[in-house]
Short mmCIF file of C-alpha atoms and ligand atoms in Angstrom, two decimals:
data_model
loop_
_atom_site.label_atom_id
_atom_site.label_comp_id
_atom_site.label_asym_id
_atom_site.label_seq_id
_atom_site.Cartn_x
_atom_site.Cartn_y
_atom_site.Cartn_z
CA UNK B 9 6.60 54.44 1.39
CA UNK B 10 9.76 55.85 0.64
CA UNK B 11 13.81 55.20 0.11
CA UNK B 12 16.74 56.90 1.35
CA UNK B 13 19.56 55.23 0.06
CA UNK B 14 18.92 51.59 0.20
CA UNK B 15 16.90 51.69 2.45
CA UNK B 16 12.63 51.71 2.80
CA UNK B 17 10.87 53.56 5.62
CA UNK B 18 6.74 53.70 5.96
CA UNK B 19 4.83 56.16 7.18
CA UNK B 20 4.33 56.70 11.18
CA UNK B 21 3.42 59.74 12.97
CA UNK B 22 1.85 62.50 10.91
CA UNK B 23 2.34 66.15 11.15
CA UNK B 24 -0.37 66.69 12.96
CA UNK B 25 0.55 64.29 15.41
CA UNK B 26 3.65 65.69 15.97
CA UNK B 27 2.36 69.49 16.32
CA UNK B 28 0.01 67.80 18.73
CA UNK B 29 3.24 67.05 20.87
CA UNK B 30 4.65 70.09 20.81
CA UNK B 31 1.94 71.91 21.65
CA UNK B 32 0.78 69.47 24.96
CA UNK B 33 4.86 69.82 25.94
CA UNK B 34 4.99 73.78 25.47
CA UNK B 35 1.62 74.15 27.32
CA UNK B 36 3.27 72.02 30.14
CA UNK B 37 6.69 73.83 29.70
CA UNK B 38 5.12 77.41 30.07
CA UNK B 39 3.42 76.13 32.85
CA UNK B 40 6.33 75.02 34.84
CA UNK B 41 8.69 77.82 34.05
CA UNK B 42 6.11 80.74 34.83
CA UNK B 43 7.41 84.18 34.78
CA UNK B 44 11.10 83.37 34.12
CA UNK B 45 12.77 83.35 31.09
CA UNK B 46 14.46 80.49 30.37
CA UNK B 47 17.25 79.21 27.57
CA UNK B 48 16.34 76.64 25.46
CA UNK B 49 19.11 74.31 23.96
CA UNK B 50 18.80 72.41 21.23
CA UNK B 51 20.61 69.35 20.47
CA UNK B 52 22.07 69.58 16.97
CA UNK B 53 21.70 68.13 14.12
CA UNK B 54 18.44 66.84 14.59
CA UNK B 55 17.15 69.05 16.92
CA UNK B 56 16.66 72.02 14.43
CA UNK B 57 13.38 71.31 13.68
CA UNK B 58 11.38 70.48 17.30
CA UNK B 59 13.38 73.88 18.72
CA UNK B 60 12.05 76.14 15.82
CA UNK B 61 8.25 74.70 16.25
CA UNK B 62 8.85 75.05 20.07
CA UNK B 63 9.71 78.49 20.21
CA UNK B 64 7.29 79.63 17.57
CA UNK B 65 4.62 78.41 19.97
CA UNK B 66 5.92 79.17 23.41
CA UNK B 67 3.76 81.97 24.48
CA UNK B 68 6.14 83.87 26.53
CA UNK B 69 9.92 85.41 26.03
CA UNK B 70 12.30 83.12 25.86
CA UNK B 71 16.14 82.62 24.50
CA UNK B 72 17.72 79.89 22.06
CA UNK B 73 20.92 78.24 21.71
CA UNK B 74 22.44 75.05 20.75
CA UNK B 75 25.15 72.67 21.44
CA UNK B 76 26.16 70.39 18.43
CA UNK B 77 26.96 66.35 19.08
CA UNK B 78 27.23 63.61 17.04
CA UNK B 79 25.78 60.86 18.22
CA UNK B 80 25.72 57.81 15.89
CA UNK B 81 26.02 56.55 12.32
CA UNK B 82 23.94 55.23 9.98
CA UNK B 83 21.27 53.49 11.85
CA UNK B 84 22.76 52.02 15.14
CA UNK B 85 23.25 54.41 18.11
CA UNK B 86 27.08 54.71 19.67
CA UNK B 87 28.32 54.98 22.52
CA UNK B 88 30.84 57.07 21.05
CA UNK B 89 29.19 61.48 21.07
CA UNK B 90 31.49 64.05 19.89
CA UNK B 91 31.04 67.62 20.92
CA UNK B 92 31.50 69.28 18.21
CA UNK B 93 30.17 72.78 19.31
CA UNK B 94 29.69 73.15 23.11
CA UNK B 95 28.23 76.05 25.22
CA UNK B 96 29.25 79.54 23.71
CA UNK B 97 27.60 81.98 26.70
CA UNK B 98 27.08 82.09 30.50
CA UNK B 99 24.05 80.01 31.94
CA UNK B 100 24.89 80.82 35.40
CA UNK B 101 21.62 81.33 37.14
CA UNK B 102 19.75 80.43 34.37
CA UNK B 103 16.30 77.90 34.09
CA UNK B 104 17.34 75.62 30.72
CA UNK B 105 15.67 73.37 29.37
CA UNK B 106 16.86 71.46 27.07
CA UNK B 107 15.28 70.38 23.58
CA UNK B 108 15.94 67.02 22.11
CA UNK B 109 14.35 65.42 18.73
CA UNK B 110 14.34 61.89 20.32
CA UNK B 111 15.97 60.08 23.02
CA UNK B 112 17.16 56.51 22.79
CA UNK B 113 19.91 54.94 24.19
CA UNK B 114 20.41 58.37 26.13
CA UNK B 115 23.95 58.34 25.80
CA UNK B 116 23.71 62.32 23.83
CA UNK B 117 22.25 63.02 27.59
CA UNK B 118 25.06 61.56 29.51
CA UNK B 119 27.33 64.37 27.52
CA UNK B 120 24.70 67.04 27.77
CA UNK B 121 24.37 66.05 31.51
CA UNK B 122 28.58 66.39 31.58
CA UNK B 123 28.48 69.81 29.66
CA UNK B 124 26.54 71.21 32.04
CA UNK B 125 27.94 70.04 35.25
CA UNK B 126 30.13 73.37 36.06
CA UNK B 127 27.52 75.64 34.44
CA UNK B 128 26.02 76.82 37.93
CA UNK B 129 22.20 76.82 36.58
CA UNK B 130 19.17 77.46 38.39
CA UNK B 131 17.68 73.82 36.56
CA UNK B 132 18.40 71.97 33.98
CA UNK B 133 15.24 70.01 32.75
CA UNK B 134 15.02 67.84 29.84
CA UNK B 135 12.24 67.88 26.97
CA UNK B 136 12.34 65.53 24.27
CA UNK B 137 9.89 65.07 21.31
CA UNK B 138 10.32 61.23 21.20
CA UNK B 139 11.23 58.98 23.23
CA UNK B 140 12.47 55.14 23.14
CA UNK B 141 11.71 53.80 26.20
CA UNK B 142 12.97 50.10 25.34
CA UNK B 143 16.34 51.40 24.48
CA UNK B 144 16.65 54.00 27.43
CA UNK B 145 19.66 52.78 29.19
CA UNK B 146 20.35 55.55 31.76
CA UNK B 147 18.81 56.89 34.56
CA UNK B 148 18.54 60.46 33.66
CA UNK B 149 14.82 61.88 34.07
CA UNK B 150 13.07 63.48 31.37
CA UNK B 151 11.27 65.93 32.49
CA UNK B 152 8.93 66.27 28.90
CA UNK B 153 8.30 63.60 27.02
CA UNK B 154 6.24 64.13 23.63
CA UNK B 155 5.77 60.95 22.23
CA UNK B 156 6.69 57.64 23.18
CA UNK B 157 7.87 54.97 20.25
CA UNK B 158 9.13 51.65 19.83
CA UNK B 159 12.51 50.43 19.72
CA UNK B 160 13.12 51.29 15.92
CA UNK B 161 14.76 53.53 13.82
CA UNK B 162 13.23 56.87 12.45
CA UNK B 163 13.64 59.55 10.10
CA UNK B 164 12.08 63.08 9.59
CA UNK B 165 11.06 66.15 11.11
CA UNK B 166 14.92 66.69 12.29
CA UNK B 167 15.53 62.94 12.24
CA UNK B 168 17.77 61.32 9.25
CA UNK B 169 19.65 58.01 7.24
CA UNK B 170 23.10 59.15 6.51
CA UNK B 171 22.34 62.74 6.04
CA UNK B 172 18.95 62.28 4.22
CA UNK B 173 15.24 62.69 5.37
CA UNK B 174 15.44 65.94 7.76
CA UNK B 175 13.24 67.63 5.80
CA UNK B 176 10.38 65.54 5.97
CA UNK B 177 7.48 67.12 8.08
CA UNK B 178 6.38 63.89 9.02
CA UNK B 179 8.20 60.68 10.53
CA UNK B 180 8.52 57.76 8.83
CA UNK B 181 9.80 54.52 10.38
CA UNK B 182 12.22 52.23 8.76
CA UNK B 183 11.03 48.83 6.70
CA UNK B 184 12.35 45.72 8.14
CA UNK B 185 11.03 43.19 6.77
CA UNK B 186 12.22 41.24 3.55
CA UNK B 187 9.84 42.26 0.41
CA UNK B 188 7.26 39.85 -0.14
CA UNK B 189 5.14 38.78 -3.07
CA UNK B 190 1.75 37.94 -2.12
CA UNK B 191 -1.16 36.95 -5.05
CA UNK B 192 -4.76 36.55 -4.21
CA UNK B 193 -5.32 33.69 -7.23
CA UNK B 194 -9.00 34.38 -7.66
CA UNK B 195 -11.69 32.85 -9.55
CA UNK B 196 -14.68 30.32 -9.39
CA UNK B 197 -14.86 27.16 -7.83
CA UNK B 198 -13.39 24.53 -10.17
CA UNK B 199 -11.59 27.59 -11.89
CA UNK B 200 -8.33 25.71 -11.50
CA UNK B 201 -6.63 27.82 -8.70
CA UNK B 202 -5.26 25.05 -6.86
CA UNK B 203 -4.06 23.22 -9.97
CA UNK B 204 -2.22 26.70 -10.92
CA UNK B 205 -1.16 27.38 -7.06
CA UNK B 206 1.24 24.28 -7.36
CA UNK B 207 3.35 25.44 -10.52
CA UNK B 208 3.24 28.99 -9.48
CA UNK B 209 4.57 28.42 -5.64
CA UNK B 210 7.22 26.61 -7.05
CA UNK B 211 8.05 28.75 -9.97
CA UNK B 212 8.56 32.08 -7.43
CA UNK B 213 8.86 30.19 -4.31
CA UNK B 214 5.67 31.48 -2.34
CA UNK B 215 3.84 29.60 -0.03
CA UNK B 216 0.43 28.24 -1.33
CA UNK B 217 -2.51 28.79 1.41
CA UNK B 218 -6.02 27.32 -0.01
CA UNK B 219 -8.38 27.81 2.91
CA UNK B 220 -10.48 25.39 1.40
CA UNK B 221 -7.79 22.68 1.96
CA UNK B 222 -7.12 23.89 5.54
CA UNK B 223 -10.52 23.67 6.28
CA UNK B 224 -10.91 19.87 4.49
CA UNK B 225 -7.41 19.12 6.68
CA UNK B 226 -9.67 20.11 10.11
CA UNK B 227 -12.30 17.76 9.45
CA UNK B 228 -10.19 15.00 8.38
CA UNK B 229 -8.48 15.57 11.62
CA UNK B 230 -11.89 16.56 13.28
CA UNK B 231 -10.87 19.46 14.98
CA UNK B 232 -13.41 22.20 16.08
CA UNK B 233 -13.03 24.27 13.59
CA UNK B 234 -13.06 21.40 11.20
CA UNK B 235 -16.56 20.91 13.04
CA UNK B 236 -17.78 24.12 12.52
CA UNK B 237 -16.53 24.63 8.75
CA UNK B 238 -18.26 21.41 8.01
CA UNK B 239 -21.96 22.23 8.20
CA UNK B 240 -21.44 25.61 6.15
CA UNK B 241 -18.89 23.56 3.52
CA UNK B 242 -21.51 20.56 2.85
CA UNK B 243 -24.14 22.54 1.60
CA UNK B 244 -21.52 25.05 -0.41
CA UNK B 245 -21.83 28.55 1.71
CA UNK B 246 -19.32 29.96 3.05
CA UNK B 247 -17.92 30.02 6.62
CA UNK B 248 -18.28 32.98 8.88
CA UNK B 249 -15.49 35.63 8.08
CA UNK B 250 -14.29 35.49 11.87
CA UNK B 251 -13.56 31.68 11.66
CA UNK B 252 -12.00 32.30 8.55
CA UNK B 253 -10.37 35.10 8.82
CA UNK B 254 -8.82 33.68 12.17
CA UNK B 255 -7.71 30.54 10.46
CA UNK B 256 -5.77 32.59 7.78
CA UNK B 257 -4.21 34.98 9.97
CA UNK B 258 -2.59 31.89 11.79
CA UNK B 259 -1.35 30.31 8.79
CA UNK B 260 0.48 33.18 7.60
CA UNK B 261 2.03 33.18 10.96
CA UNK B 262 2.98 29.89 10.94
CA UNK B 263 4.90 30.57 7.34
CA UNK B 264 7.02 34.05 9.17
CA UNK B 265 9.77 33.76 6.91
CA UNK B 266 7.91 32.86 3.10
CA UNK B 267 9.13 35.41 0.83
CA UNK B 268 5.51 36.02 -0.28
CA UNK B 269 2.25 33.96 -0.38
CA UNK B 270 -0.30 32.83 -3.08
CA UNK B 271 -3.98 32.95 -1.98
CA UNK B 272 -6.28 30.67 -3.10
CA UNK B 273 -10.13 30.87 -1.98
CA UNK B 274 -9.14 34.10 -0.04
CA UNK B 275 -10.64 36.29 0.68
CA UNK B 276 -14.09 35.41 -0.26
CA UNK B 277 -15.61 38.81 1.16
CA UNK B 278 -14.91 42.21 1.43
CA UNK B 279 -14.10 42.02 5.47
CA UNK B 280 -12.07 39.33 4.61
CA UNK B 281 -10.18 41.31 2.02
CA UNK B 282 -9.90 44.32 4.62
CA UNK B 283 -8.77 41.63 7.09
CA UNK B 284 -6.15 40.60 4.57
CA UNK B 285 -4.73 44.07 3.83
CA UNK B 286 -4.12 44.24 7.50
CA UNK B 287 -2.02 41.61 8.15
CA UNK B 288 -0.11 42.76 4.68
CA UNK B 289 0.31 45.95 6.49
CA UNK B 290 1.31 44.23 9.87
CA UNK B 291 4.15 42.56 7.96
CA UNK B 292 5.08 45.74 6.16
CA UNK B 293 3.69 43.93 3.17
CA UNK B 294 0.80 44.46 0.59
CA UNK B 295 -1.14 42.57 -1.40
CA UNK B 296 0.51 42.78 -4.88
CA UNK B 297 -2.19 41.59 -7.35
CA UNK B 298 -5.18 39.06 -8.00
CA UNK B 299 -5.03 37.17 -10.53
CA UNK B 300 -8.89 36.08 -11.91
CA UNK B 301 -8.71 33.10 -13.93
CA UNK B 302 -12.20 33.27 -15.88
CA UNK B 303 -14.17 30.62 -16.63
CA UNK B 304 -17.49 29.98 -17.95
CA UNK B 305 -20.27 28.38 -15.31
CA UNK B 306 -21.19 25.45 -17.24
CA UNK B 307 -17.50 24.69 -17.95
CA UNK B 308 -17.17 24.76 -14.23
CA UNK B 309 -19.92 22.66 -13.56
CA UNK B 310 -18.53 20.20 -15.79
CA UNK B 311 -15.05 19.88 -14.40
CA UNK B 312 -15.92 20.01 -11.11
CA UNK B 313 -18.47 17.02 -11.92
CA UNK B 314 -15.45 15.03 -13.36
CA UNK B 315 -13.66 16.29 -10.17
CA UNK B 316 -15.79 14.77 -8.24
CA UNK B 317 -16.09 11.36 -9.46
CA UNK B 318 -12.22 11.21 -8.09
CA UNK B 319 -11.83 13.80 -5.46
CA UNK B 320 -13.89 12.37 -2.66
CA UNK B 321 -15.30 15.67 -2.12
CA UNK B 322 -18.59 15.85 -0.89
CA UNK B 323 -19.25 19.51 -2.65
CA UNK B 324 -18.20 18.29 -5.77
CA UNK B 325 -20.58 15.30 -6.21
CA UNK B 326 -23.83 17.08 -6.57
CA UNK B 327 -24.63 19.05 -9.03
CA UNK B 328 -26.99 21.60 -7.06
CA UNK B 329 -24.20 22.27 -4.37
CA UNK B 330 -22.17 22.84 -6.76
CA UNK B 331 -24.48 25.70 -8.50
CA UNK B 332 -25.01 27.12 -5.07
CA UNK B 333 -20.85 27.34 -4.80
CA UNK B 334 -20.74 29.01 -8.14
CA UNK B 335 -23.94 31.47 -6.92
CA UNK B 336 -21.81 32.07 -3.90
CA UNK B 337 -19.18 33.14 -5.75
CA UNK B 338 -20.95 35.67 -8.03
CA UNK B 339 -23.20 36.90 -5.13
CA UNK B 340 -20.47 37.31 -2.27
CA UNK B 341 -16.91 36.64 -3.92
CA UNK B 342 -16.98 38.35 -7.63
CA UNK B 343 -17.42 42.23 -5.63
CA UNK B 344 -13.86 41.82 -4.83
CA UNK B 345 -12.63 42.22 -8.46
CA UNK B 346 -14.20 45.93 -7.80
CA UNK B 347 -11.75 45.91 -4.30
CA UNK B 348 -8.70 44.62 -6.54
CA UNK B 349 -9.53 46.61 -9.76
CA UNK B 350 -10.00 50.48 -7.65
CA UNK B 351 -6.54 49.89 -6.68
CA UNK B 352 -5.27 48.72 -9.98
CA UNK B 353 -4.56 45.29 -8.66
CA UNK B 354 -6.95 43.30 -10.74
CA UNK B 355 -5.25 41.18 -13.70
CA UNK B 356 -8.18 38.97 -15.75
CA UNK B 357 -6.74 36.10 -16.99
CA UNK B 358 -8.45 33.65 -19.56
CA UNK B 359 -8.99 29.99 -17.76
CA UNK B 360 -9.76 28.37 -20.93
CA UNK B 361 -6.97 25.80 -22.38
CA UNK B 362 -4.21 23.48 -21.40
CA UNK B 363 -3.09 23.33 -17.65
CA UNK B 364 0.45 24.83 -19.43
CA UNK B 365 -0.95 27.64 -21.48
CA UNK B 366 -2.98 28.80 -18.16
CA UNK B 367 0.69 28.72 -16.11
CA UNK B 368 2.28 31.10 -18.88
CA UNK B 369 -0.80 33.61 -18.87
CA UNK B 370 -0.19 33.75 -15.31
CA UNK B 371 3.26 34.01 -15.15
CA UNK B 372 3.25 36.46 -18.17
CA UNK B 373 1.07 38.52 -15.35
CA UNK B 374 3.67 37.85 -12.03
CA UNK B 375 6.73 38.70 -14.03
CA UNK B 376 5.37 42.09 -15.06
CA UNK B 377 4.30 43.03 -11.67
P1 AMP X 428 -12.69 25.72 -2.02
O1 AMP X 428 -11.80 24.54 -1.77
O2 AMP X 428 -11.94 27.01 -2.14
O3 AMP X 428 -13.64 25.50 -3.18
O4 AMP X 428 -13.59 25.90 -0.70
C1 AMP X 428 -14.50 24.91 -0.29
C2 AMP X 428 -15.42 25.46 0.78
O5 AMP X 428 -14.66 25.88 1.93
C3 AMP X 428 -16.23 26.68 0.38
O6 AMP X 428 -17.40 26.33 -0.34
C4 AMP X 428 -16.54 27.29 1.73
O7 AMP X 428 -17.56 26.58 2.39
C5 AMP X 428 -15.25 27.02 2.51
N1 AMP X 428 -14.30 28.15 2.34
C6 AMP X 428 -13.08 28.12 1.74
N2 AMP X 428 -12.49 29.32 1.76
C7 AMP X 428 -13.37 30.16 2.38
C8 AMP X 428 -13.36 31.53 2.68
N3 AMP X 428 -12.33 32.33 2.35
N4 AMP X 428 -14.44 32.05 3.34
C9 AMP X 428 -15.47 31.28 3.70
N5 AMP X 428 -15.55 29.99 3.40
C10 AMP X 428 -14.52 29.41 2.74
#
């Protein structure tokens, strides 16, 4: 990721993508234009960069010029282009095609269209590296089209925010959404992760998912998936990733405006954790730590025994399913502390002590994040 004044933009379309482009529109290009020579005119600012890769691979003689417009400011296109530098030579006769970083609302072609009116060429053809096809409002063809792109701004190769990011070999597209704390609040069963969830969701305002209690919520309600979770949940193994995974996905979407989210009993699994860090990614979000609370087994055992005897839960009442939870949890769950800790996400935190003195280790953790 990175900021231009106050603003974030992610990655989008590599280098290589982008020399892929150029090199499918000046193999079509060449094509078309044959033996003639013809005048290529790029659009400036932004155009500087997709005319000198152009020309550098266009295998045959060729000329280069450019016209200079301003089209917009900041980040919204206007309806307003200045010509700031029109046509200095005679194109009378001439095959011109015309260069363009990226076309949106196409209101830069209107005036390019207007320059060239009295210009007696043999053609004027268009050629743009990107193209917006939502926010095309004219009816203008383009002739060469490199890449097509959603409806959103960009900056790089040529491309910038308020003067910065034309440098950038690659394009990067801008960060909408807000930023978003999101903690995977790890640990055994009976580890105290829900108990924690509740002070910490309200302390930072996140929204608390516990996949276990979504699933218990299904078959109180006996829905299908409540159903399904059921026979795995009874005998303390976990549900299939897809039905889980699934499940999750849809309440995150159901929370689209939560400034961030706290995880609890997900993911269990490494696909689930890859599942995870792509719907971060969908939401231009990440995953910004897990937070183990560490417990010893037999101290588990006993709370979730005591648990039990109030909870109504059918897991916690017997002591075997509730060995083959904590076995689950070291044979399928614990490998995701290696996930976490590879990308220096991992924060251990003791689980040992008073309900209070856990919510300060863990908030000790948040606020340094
Ligand atoms: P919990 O309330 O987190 O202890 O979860 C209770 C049970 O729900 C587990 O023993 C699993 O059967 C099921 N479950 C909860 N979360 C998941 C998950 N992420 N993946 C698979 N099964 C889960």
């Amino acid at each position: 990721m990175i900021k231009l004044h106050d603003k974030y933009f992610k990655p989008f379309i590599s280098a290589k993508a982008i020399d892929d482009a150029l090199t499918k529109m000046v193999n079509e290009i060449a094509n078309d234009v044959g033996d003639e020579i013809p005048v290529f005119v790029g659009i400036l600012n932004g155009s500087f960069m997709v005319v000198s890769d152009f020309v550098k691979k266009y295998p045959k003689p060729c000329e280069v010029t450019f016209i200079k417009l301003a089209s917009y400011e900041g980040v919204k296109s206007s309806e307003d282009i200045q010509r700031l530098i029109g046509l200095t030579q005679d194109l009378t006769g001439r095959t011109v095609i015309i260069l363009e970083d990226i076309i949106d609302t196409g209101n830069t072609l209107h005036e390019v269209h207007r320059i060239f009116k009295n210009e007696n060429v043999k053609t004027l053809k268009i050629a743009t590296l990107f193209y917006k096809p939502e926010a095309y409002k004219k009816d203008f063809k383009l002739h060469y089209v490199g890449i097509e792109i959603p409806n959103k701004f960009i900056v790089g190769y040529g491309l910038d925010y308020d003067g910065l990011g034309r440098d950038i070999p690659e394009v990067y597209q801008i960060k909408e959404t807000q930023h978003m704390t999101n903690l995977v609040l790890f640990g055994p069963p009976g580890a105290g992760k829900g108990t924690q969830a509740n002070f910490l969701k309200e302390k930072y305002n996140l929204v608390h998912i516990s996949t276990g209690d979504v699933f218990r919520y299904n078959i109180k309600n006996e829905t299908a998936l409540g159903m399904l979770a059921k026979s795995y949940m009874d005998k303390g193994e976990l549900v299939p990733d897809q039905v889980t995974i699934d499940m999750l996905n849809a309440e995150v979407e159901k929370n689209a405006d939560a400034q961030g989210f706290i995880f609890d009993g997900f993911p269990r699994t490494n696909a689930q954790a890859d599942a995870l860090d792509e719907l971060m990614d969908s939401k231009d979000s990440q995953i910004n730590a897990m937070i183990a609370l560490e417990v010893d087994d037999e101290v588990l055992v006993k709370r979730l025994l005591e648990r039990g005897k109030t909870s109504g839960r059918a897991d916690d009442a017997d002591e075997s399913i509730i060995r083959n939870r904590i076995k689950e949890y070291y044979s399928k769950t614990a490998i995701l502390k290696d996930y976490y800790s590879a990308q220096d996400k991992y924060f251990g935190v003791d689980g040992l002590g008073s309900i209070e003195d856990i919510t300060v280790r863990l908030s000790t953790v948040i606020d340094s994040l």
